Amino acid sequence: MAQNAHIPEDLYHILLTTSHISKNPNNVVEKVRVLGSYTSLIAAKAAAHSCLYDAGYEEEFFKTYEINPGRAEKEQNERDSGVIIHASAADGTIFRVRIKNSPNEALALTSDLPDGRVSVPLYYVIQASVEYGGDDGSLVRDIDVEGAFASYAEARKFASTVLLSPEDGITKDSFAEYSEAGPDETDCGYGENVIVHAASEYGTNYLVNVVKTLELKAVGVAEAAMRIR
């Protein structure tokens, strides 16, 4: 990377989630993909608005395609969770694009590309909160990128601490249920790359994933598949 490249305090990540409600409610899986990280919000927004087409989808593939959803009352959750693109396909697959930011730990990452994209492969720690059941089904209600790291070991270590805060009295025993993948495991039984699953006494479930950016066609994609029913 260029030595005079701007080093940002925060990174901006483009998240794409896809979900499909099948006839079997036990097969509902929401996939979370990190399409890229950028050194500025402006650059991330520009990339986010074209990301589905850049990934190979064509306009006629979508039954609906809405930018900045949330004008209708029923879309309040979309607006609150930062969705900037909501699209649906004829087969019932729902696409949601979000931009999330996280601290640039130790100011270690920057970009020397014209579009501000971080070009090195990253390991992302992603936390999602899910509410099972209800009128809207079991869907991810909120999702955040807690951090981006250059190695899996760093990301995995951080993922184990995301839900805990001993100084505030929040430990594993604070949850009604808490499970974590073992040292030699890459998931804890709640979906591919899900390192930690916890459930509160109020029914909210938390899933912490570690995913790596991978090359998929022309787009670098990091993906986690979370079982949400």
mmCIF file of N, CA and C in Angstrom, residues 181 186-192 194:
data_model
loop_
_atom_site.group_PDB
_atom_site.id
_atom_site.type_symbol
_atom_site.label_atom_id
_atom_site.label_comp_id
_atom_site.label_asym_id
_atom_site.label_seq_id
_atom_site.Cartn_x
_atom_site.Cartn_y
_atom_site.Cartn_z
ATOM 1 N N ALA A 181 -18.194 -22.424 19.911
ATOM 2 C CA ALA A 181 -17.424 -23.441 19.206
ATOM 3 C C ALA A 181 -16.137 -23.744 19.960
ATOM 4 N N THR A 186 -15.199 -24.653 13.826
ATOM 5 C CA THR A 186 -15.464 -23.376 13.152
ATOM 6 C C THR A 186 -16.915 -22.946 13.277
ATOM 7 N N ASP A 187 -17.726 -23.736 13.995
ATOM 8 C CA ASP A 187 -19.094 -23.307 14.284
ATOM 9 C C ASP A 187 -19.585 -24.033 15.520
ATOM 10 N N CYS A 188 -20.665 -23.493 16.106
ATOM 11 C CA CYS A 188 -21.201 -24.060 17.349
ATOM 12 C C CYS A 188 -22.547 -24.738 17.135
ATOM 13 N N GLY A 189 -22.883 -25.040 15.862
ATOM 14 C CA GLY A 189 -24.120 -25.758 15.580
ATOM 15 C C GLY A 189 -25.281 -24.892 15.157
ATOM 16 N N TYR A 190 -25.058 -23.593 15.014
ATOM 17 C CA TYR A 190 -26.129 -22.678 14.617
ATOM 18 C C TYR A 190 -25.872 -22.056 13.250
ATOM 19 N N GLY A 191 -25.112 -22.750 12.435
ATOM 20 C CA GLY A 191 -24.849 -22.273 11.090
ATOM 21 C C GLY A 191 -23.365 -22.183 10.818
ATOM 22 N N GLU A 192 -23.028 -22.219 9.544
ATOM 23 C CA GLU A 192 -21.632 -22.155 9.135
ATOM 24 C C GLU A 192 -20.982 -20.855 9.598
ATOM 25 N N VAL A 194 -20.683 -19.672 12.531
ATOM 26 C CA VAL A 194 -21.248 -19.084 13.749
ATOM 27 C C VAL A 194 -20.439 -19.595 14.941
#
